[in-house]
XYZ file of C-alpha atoms in Angstrom:
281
model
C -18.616 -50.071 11.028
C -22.122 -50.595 10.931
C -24.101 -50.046 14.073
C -27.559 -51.219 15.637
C -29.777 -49.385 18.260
C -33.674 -50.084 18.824
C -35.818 -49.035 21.367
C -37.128 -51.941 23.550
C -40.534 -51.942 24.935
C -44.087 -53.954 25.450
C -46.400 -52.644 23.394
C -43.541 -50.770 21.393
C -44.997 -50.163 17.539
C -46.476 -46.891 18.647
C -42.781 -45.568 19.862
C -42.097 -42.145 17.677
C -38.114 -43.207 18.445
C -37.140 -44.065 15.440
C -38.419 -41.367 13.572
C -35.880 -39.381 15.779
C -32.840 -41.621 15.911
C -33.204 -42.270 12.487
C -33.168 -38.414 11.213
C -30.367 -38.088 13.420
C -28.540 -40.961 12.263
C -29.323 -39.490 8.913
C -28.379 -36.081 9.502
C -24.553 -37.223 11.034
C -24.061 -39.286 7.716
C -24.083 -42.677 9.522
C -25.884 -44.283 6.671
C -24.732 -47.299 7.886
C -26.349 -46.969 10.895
C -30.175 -48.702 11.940
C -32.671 -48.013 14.470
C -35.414 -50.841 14.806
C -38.578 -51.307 17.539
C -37.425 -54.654 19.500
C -41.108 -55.654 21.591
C -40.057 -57.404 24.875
C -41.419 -57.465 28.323
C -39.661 -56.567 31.845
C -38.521 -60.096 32.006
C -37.485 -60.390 28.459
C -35.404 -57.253 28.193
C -32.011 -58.605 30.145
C -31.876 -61.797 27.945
C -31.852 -59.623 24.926
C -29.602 -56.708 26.092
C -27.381 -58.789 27.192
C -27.237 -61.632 24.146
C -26.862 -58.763 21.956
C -23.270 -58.363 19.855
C -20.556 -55.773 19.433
C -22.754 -54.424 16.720
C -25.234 -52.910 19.149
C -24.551 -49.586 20.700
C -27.613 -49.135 22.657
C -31.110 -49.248 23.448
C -33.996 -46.755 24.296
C -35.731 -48.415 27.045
C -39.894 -47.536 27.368
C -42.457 -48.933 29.415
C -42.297 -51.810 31.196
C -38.595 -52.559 31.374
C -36.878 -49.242 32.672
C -36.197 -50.381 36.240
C -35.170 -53.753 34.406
C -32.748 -51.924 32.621
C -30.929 -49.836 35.098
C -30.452 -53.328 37.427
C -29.012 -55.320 34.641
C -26.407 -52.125 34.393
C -23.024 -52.759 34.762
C -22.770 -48.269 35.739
C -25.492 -45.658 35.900
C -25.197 -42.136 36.019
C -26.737 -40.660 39.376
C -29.687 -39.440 38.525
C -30.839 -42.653 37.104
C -30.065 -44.323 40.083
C -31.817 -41.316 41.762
C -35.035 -41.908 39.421
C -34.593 -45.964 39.969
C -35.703 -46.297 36.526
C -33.141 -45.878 32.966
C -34.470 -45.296 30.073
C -30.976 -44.629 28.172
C -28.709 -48.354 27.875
C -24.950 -47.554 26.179
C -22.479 -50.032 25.157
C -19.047 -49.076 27.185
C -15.873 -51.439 26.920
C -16.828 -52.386 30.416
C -20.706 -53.813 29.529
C -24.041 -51.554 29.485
C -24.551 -48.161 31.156
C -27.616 -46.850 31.837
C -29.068 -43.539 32.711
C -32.075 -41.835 32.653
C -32.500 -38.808 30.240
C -36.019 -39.045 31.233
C -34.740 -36.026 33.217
C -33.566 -34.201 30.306
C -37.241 -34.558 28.496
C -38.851 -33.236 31.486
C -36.560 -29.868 31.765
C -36.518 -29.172 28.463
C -40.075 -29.367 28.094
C -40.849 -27.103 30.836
C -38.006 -24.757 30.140
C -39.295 -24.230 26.893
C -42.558 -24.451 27.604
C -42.472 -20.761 27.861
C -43.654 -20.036 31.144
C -41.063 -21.166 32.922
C -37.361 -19.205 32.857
C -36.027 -20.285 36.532
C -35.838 -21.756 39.645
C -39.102 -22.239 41.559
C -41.385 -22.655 45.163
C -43.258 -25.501 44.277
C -43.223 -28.415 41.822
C -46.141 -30.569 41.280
C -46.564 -34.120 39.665
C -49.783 -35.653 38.994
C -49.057 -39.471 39.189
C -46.326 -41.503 41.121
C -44.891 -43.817 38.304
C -41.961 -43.946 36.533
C -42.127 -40.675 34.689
C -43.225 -38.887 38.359
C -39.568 -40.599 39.390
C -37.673 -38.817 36.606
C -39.856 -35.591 36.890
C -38.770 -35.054 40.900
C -35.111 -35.575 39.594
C -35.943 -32.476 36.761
C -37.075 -30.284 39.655
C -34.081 -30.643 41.865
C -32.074 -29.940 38.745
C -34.077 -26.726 37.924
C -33.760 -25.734 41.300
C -37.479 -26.409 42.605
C -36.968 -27.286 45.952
C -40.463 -28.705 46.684
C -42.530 -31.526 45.265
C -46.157 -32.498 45.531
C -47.136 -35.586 44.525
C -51.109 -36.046 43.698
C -52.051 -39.672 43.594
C -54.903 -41.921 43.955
C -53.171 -43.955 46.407
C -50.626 -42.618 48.476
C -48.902 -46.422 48.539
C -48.431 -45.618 44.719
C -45.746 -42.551 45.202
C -43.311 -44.854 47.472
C -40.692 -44.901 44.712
C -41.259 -40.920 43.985
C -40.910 -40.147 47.215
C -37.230 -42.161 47.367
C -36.634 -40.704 44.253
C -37.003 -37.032 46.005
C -35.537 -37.741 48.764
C -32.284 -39.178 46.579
C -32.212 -36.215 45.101
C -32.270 -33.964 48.177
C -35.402 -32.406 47.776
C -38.759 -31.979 50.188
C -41.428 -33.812 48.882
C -45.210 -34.077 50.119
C -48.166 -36.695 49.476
C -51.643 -35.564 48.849
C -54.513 -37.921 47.912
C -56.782 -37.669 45.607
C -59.701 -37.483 47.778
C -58.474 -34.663 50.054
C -56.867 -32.442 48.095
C -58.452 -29.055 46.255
C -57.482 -29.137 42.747
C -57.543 -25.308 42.631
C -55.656 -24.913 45.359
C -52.612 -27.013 43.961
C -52.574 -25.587 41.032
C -52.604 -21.797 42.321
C -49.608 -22.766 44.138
C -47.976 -24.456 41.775
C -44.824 -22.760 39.711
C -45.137 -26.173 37.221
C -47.236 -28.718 36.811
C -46.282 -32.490 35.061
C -49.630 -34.489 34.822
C -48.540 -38.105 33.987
C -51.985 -39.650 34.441
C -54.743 -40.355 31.587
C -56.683 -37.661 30.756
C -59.626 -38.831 31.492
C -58.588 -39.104 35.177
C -58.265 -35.121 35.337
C -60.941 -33.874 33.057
C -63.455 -32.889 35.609
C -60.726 -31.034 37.093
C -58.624 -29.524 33.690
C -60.418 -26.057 34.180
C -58.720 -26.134 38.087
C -55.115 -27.014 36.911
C -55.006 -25.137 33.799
C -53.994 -22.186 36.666
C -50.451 -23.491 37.048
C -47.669 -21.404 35.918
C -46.297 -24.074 33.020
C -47.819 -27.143 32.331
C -46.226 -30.424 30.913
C -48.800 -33.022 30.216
C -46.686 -36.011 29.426
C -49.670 -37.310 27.117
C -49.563 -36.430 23.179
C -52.328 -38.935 21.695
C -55.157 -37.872 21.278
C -54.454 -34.303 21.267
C -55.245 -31.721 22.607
C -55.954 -33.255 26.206
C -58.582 -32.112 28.436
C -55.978 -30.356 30.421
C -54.218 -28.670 27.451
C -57.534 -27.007 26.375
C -57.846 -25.695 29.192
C -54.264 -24.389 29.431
C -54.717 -22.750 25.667
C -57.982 -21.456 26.907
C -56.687 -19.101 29.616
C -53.656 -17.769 27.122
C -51.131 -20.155 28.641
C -48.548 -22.303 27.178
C -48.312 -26.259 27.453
C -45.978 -28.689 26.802
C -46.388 -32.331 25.784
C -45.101 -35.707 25.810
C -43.670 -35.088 22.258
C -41.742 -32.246 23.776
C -40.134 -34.058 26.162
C -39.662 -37.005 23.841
C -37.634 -34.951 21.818
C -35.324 -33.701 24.669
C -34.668 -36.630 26.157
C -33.907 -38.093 22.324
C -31.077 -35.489 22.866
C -28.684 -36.877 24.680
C -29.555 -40.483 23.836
C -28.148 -39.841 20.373
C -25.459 -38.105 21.670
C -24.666 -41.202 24.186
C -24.960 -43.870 21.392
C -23.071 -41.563 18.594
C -20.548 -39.456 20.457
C -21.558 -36.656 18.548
C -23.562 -32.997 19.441
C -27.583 -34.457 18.305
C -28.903 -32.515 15.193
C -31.237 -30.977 16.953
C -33.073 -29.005 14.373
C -33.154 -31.981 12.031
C -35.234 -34.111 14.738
C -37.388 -31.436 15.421
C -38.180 -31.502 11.915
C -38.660 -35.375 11.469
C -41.190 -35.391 14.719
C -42.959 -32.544 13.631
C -43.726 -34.140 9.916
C -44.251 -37.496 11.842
C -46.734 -35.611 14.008
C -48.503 -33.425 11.750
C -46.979 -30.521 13.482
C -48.966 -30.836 16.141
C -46.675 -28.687 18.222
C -44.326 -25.984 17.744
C -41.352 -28.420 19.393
C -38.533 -25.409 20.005
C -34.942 -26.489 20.528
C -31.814 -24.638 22.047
C-alpha cells in the first residue's frame, strides 16, 4: 500500500529530512512510498496530525511544534516524556505515538564524534531549549551523571532542569555572566552548544578545550566553535551528525525495518557537499 510521511515544521523548506527518508525509502524498495515538507505552526500541527488518513504513517516533528506533538500523543516512550518535547509521531492501531529520538542524534553524534568512547564526570549544554531537553536525556543514557547547563537566563533552563531531574541525573545552572568559559570547558568530558554561533564566538577559543564537542549548528559551516575545535587537533560533531542518527530510528519506527544506514549517510553527504565525514555503526 502506498504510504505518506512528511516532516512538519514552521519555517520547514530548509529541513535536510527528506533527503534522508527518501534514500531510505529508496534503498528498502518502498517505491511507493513519499516523504513531503508539511509547514505548520505549534497550533496548526494537532489539526493536521490528527485529520490525517490511514495513508499516513508518521511525521518528523521540528521546531516549533515538538512539545505540541508529544501532548496530542495518544503513548510516548519515556524518554520523550522525560525530554517533554517528541520529535518522532507513529501511526499505531491505537492513534499517534510519539517519542523523541532527539536522544538518539545526540549519542550518536558524540559517540562518534571520536573523542568520546564511555561514560563520563561531567556533561555540559550550552542553551536550555528543546534540544538542551533531549541532550540531558543522551547523558543519562551514556552514563554522564552530571549536567551543566550555561544559559543567559537561568528562568530559560526550567524545562532542562525537569528534564534532568526525570531522568535521574544531577544537574546545575550557571549564568552567563558568572561563569568562566575556560573553566567549564576544562571540566567538561562533552560539550553540546545549542546556541547561535555568534553568541559563543568571543568565547570558541575557551570551549574548544572540551573533550568532544557537538555543536548542534551545521549552516554556515564551520562555526566559530568548530574552528576552534579543528584548530587544537580535536574532533567535532554537528547538527548533520546528529540529524542523521536520530533519522535512524525514525525510519525504522515508520517502516518496521533495520534503516539503511550507509545509504543515508550517502544521500546527506551529496546533499551537503560532504561537509562532514558522517560515520555510522
Amino acid at each position: 500500500m502506498p504510504s505518506k510521511a512528511a516532516v512538519l515544521g514552521k519555517p520547514v523548506a530548509h529541513s535536510l529530512s527528506p533527503v534522508l527518508h527518501r534514500a531510505a525509502y529508496a534503498a528498502l524498495g518502498l517505491s511507493d512510498w513519499t516523504y513531503e515538507r508539511i509547514e505548520v505552526d505549534e497550533a496548526g500541527l494537532p489539526a493536521l496530525v490528527r485529520a490525517a488518513g490511514p495513508d499516513w504513517v508518521g511525521f518528523s516533528v521540528t521546531m516549533p511544534g515538538k512539545r505540541a506533538a508529544l501532548e496530542l500523543a495518544g503513548q510516548a516512550t519515556p524518554r520523550a516524556v522525560a525530554a517533554g518535547v517528541a520529535n518522532t509521531l507513529v501511526r499505531r492501531d491505537s492513534g499517534w505515538a510519539a517519542d523523541c529520538t532527539d536522544v538518539d542524534g545526540v549519542t550518536g553524534a558524540l559517540r562518534f564524534a571520536g573523542g568520546f568512547t564511555g561514560s563520563a564526570a561531567v556533561g555540559v549544554i550550552l542553551g536550555g531549549g528543546g534540544t538542551a531537553s533531549a541532550a540531558v536525556i543522551a547523558f543519562a543514557e551514556l552514563g554522564i551523571p552530571l549536567a551543566r547547563l550555561v544559559v543567559r537566563n537561568a528562568e530559560r533552563a526550567a524545562e532542562t532542569v525537569t528534564a534532568a531531574n526525570r531522568a535521574g541525573i544531577a544537574v546545575e545552572v550557571l549564568t552567563w555572566a558568572e561563569v568562566d568559559f575556560a573553566k567549564v570547558a576544562a571540566d567538561a568530558s562533552v560539550l553540546v552548544s545549542t546556541v547561535p554561533p555568534a553568541a559563543i564566538e568571543e568565547h570558541a577559543a575557551d570551549l574548544a578545550a572540551a573533550a568532544c564537542v557537538l555543536d548542534v549548528i551545521y549552516h554556515p559551516w564551520p562555526t566559530p566553535l568548530a574552528e576552534a575545535v579543528l584548530a587544537r587537533g580535536g574532533r567535532v560533531a554537528t547538527g548533520l551528525d546528529m540529524l542523521l542518527h536520530q533519522a535512524f530510528g525514525q525510519v525504522e519506527q515508520f517502516t518496521g525495518q533495520a534503516a539503511p544506514r550507509e545509504a543515508m549517510r550517502d544521500a546527506l553527504r551529496e546533499a551537503t557537499k560532504n561537509v562532514l565525514s558522517l560515520p555510522v555503526s
